[in-house]
Short mmCIF file of C-alpha atoms in Angstrom, two decimals:
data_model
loop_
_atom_site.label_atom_id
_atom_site.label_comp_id
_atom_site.label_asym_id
_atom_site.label_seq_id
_atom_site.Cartn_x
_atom_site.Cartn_y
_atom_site.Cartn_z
CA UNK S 1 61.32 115.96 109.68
CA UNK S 2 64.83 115.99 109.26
CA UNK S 3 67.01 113.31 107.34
CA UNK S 4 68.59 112.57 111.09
CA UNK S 5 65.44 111.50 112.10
CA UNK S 6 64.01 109.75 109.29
CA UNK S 7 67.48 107.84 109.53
CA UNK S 8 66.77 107.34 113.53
CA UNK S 9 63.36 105.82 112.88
CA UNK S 10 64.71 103.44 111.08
CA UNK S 11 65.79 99.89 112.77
CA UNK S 12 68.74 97.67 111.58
CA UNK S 13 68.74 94.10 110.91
CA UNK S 14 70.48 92.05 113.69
CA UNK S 15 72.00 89.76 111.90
CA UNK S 16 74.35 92.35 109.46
CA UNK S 17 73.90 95.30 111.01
CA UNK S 18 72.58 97.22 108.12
CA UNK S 19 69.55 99.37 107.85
CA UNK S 20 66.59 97.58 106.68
CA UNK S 21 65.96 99.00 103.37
CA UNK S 22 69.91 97.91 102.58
CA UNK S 23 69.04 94.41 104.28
CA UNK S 24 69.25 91.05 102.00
CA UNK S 25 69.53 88.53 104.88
CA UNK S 26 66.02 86.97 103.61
CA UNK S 27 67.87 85.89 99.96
CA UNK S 28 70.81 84.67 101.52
CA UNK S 29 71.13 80.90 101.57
CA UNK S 30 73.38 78.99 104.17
CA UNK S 31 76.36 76.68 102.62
CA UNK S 32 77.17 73.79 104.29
CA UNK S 33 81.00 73.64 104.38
CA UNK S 34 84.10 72.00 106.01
CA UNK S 35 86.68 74.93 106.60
CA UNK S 36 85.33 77.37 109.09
CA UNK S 37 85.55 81.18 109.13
CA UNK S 38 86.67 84.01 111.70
CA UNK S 39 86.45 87.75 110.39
CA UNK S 40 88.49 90.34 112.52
CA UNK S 41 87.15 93.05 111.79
CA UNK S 42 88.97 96.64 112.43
CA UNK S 43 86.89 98.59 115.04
CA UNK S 44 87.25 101.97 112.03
CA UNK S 45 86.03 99.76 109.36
CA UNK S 46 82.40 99.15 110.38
CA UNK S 47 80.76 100.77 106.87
CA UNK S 48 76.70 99.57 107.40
CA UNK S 49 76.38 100.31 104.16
CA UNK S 50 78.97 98.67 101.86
CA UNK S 51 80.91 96.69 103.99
CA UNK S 52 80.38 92.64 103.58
CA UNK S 53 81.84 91.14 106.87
CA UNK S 54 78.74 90.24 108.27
CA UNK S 55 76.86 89.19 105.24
CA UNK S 56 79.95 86.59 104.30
CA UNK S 57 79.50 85.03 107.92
CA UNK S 58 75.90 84.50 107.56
CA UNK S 59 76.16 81.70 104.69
CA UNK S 60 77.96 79.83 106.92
CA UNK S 61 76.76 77.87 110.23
CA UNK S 62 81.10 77.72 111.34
CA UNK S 63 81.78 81.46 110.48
CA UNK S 64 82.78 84.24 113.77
CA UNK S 65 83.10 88.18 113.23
CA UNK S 66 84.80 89.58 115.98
CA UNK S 67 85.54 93.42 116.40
CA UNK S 68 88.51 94.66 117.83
CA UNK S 69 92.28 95.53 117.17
CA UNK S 70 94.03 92.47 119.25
CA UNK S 71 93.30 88.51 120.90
CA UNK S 72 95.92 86.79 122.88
CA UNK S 73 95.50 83.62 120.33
CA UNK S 74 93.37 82.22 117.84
CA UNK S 75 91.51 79.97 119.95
CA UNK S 76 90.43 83.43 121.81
CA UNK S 77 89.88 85.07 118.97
CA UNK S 78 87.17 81.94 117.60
CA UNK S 79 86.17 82.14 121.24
CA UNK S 80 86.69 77.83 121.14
CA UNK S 81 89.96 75.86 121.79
CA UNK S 82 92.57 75.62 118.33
CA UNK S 83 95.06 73.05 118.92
CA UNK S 84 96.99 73.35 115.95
CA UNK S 85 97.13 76.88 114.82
CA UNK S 86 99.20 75.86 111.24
CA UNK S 87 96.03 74.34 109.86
CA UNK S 88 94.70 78.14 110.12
CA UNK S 89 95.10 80.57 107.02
CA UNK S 90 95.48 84.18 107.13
CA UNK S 91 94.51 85.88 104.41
CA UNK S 92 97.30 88.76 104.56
CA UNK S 93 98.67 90.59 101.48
CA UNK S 94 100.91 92.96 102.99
CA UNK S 95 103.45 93.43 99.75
CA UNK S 96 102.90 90.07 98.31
CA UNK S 97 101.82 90.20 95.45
CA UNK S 98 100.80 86.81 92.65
CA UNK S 99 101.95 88.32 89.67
CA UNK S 100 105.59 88.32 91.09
CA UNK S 101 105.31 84.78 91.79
CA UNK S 102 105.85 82.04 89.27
CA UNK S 103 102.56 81.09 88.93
CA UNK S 104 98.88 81.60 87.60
CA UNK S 105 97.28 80.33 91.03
CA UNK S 106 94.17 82.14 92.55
CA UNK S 107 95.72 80.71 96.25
CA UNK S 108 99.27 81.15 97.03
CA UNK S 109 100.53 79.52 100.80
CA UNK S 110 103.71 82.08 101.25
CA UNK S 111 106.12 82.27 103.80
CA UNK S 112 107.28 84.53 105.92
CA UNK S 113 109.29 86.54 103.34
CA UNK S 114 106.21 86.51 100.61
CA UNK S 115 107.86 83.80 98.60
CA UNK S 116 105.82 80.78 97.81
CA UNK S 117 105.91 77.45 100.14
CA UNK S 118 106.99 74.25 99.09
CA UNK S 119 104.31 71.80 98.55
CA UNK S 120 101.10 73.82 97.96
CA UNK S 121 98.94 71.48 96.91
CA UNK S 122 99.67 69.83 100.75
CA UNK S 123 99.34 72.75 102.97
CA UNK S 124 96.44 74.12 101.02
CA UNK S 125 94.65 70.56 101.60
CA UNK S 126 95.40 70.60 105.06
CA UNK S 127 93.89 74.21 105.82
CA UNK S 128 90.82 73.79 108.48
CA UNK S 129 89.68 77.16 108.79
CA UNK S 130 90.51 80.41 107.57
CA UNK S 131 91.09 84.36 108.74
CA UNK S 132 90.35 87.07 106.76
CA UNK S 133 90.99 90.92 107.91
CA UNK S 134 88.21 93.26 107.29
CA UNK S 135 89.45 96.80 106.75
CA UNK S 136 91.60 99.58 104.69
CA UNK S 137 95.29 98.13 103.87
CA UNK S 138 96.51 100.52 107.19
CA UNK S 139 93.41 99.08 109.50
CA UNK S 140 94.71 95.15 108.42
CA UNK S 141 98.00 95.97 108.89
CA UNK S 142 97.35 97.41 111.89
CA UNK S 143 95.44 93.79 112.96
CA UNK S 144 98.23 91.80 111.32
CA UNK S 145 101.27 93.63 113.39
CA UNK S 146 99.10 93.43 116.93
CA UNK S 147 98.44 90.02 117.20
CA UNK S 148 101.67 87.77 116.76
CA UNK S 149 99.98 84.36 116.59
CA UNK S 150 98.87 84.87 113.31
CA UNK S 151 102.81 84.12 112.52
CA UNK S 152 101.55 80.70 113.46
CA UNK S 153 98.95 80.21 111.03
CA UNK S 154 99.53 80.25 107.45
CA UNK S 155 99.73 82.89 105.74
CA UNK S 156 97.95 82.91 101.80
CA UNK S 157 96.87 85.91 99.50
CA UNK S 158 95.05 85.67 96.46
CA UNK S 159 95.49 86.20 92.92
CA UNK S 160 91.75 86.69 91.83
CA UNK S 161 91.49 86.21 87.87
CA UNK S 162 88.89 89.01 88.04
CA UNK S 163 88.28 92.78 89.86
CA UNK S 164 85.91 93.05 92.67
CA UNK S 165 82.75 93.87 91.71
CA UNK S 166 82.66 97.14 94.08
CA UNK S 167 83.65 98.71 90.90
CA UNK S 168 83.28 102.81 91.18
CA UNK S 169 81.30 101.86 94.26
CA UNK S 170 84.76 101.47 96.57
CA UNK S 171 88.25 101.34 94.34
CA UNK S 172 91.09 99.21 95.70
CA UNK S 173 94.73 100.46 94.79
CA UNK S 174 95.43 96.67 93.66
CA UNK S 175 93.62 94.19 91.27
CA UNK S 176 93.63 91.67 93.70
CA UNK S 177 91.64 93.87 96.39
CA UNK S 178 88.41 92.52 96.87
CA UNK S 179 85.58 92.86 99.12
CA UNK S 180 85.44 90.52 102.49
CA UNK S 181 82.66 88.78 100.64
CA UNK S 182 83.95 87.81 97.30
CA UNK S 183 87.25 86.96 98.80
CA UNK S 184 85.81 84.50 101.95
CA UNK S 185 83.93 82.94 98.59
CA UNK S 186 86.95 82.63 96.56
CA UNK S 187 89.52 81.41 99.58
CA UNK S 188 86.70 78.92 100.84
CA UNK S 189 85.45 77.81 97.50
CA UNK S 190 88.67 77.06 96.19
CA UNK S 191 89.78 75.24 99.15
CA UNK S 192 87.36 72.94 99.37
CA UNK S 193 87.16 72.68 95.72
CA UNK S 194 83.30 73.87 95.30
CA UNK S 195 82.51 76.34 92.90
CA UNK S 196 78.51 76.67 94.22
CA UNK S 197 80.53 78.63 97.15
CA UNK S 198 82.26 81.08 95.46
CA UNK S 199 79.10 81.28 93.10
CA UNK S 200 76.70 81.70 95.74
CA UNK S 201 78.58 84.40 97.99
CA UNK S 202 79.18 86.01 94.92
CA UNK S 203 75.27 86.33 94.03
CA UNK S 204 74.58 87.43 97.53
CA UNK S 205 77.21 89.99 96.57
CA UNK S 206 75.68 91.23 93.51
CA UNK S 207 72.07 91.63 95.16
CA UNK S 208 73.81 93.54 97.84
CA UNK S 209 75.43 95.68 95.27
CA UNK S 210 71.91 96.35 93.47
CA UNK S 211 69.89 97.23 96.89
CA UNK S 212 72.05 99.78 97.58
CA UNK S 213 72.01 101.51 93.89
CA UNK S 214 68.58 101.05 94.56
CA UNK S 215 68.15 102.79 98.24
CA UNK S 216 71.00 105.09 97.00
CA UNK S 217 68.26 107.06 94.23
CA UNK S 218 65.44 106.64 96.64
CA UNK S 219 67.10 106.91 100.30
CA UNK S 220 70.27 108.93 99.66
CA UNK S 221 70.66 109.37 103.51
CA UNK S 222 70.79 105.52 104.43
CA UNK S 223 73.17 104.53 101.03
CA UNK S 224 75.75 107.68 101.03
CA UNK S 225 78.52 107.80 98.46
CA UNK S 226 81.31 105.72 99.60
CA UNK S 227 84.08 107.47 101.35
CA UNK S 228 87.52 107.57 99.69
CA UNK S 229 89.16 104.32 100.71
CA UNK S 230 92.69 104.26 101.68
CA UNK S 231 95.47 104.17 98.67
CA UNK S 232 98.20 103.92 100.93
CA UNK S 233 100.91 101.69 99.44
CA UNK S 234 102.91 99.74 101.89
CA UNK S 235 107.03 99.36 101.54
CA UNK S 236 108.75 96.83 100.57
CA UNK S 237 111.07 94.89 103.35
#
């Protein structure tokens, strides 16, 4: 039999896509949390193996992962009504960067030129729900430049005190790349001040990481060697 059809026999799990052997839904424990979460996820980007999207969203009974390039508005996009679109965050690096900024913050509310807003503590307290873009820096710039209402949300990136934990697994050009997982735990946990939230995506994270190290030896055909992500550096202007 070949590898296609050993690979055909075998069914995914519904709720993140993956094959079963690379499934952990049955560890993952739900957080009960305030700010809500929508994942846009680039239609190129849907890696069953490595990717997180769909893993972050299922800790959290107010999380959405929609796939596509473009939505006419947020409240489309969440598929539920958003009267105040400025109490969103999008999680957007684009060029920004936190170690050009005067500060040692892990969140950083920027404007619309990459330089830090006035009053962080404020905005950051007032953020209700959060957008992060799942995909290669070209794929989220590609979701950040086709759909214009994210201009109304507003707009943070991260300055993560430590590397993602992909490791050799998937390497990001920057430091502060990290994987849609460890960065909804980080931009959530912060923001509502709870370290269990960053600690337990990250743990779901890690057993992820181990399964498919483990399938990878045993199942080579279902855990493949990452693909060479996208180094691409974007201009400054």
């Amino acid at each position: 039999m070949s590898e296609q059809s050993v690979t055909a026999d075998i069914a995914d799990c519904p709720h993140c896509g993956k094959p079963m052997p690379l499934c952990i839904c049955d560890s993952v424990t739900p957080v009960e949390n305030r700010i809500s979460l929508l994942i846009l996820q680039h239609p190129q980007e849907q890696d069953r193996a490595l990717g997180t999207a769909r893993l972050a969203a299922r800790h959290f009974p107010n999380a959405v992962v929609k796939i596509g390039l473009s939505w006419p508005s947020l409240s489309k996009a969440l598929g539920r009504q958003v009267h105040d679109p400025s109490r969103g965050a999008v999680l957007y690096r684009g060029s920004a960067n936190v170690g050009d900024l005067d500060t040692d913050a892990e969140i950083v509310a920027i404007d619309r030129k990459g330089q830090m807003e006035q009053g962080q503590r404020a905005i950051l307290n007032s953020i209700e729900g959060v957008v992060l873009l799942d995909g290669t820096w070209s794929q989220a710039k590609a979701l950040w430049w086709r759909n214009a209402w994210m201009l109304k949300c507003q707009r943070v990136i991260l300055g993560p005190k430590h590397p993602s934990r992909y490791g050799q697994l998937r390497k990001e050009p920057r430091r502060d790349g990290l994987s849609t997982i460890e960065a909804a735990g980080l931009l959530i946990g912060a923001l509502e001040k709870r370290p269990d939230i960053t600690a337990t995506l990250d743990a779901s994270f890690g057993r992820m990481l181990a399964r498919y190290r483990d399938v990878q030896r045993t199942m080579p055909e279902l855990a493949p060697k990452p693909k060479k992500r996208d180094f691409r550096r974007r201009k400054r202007g």
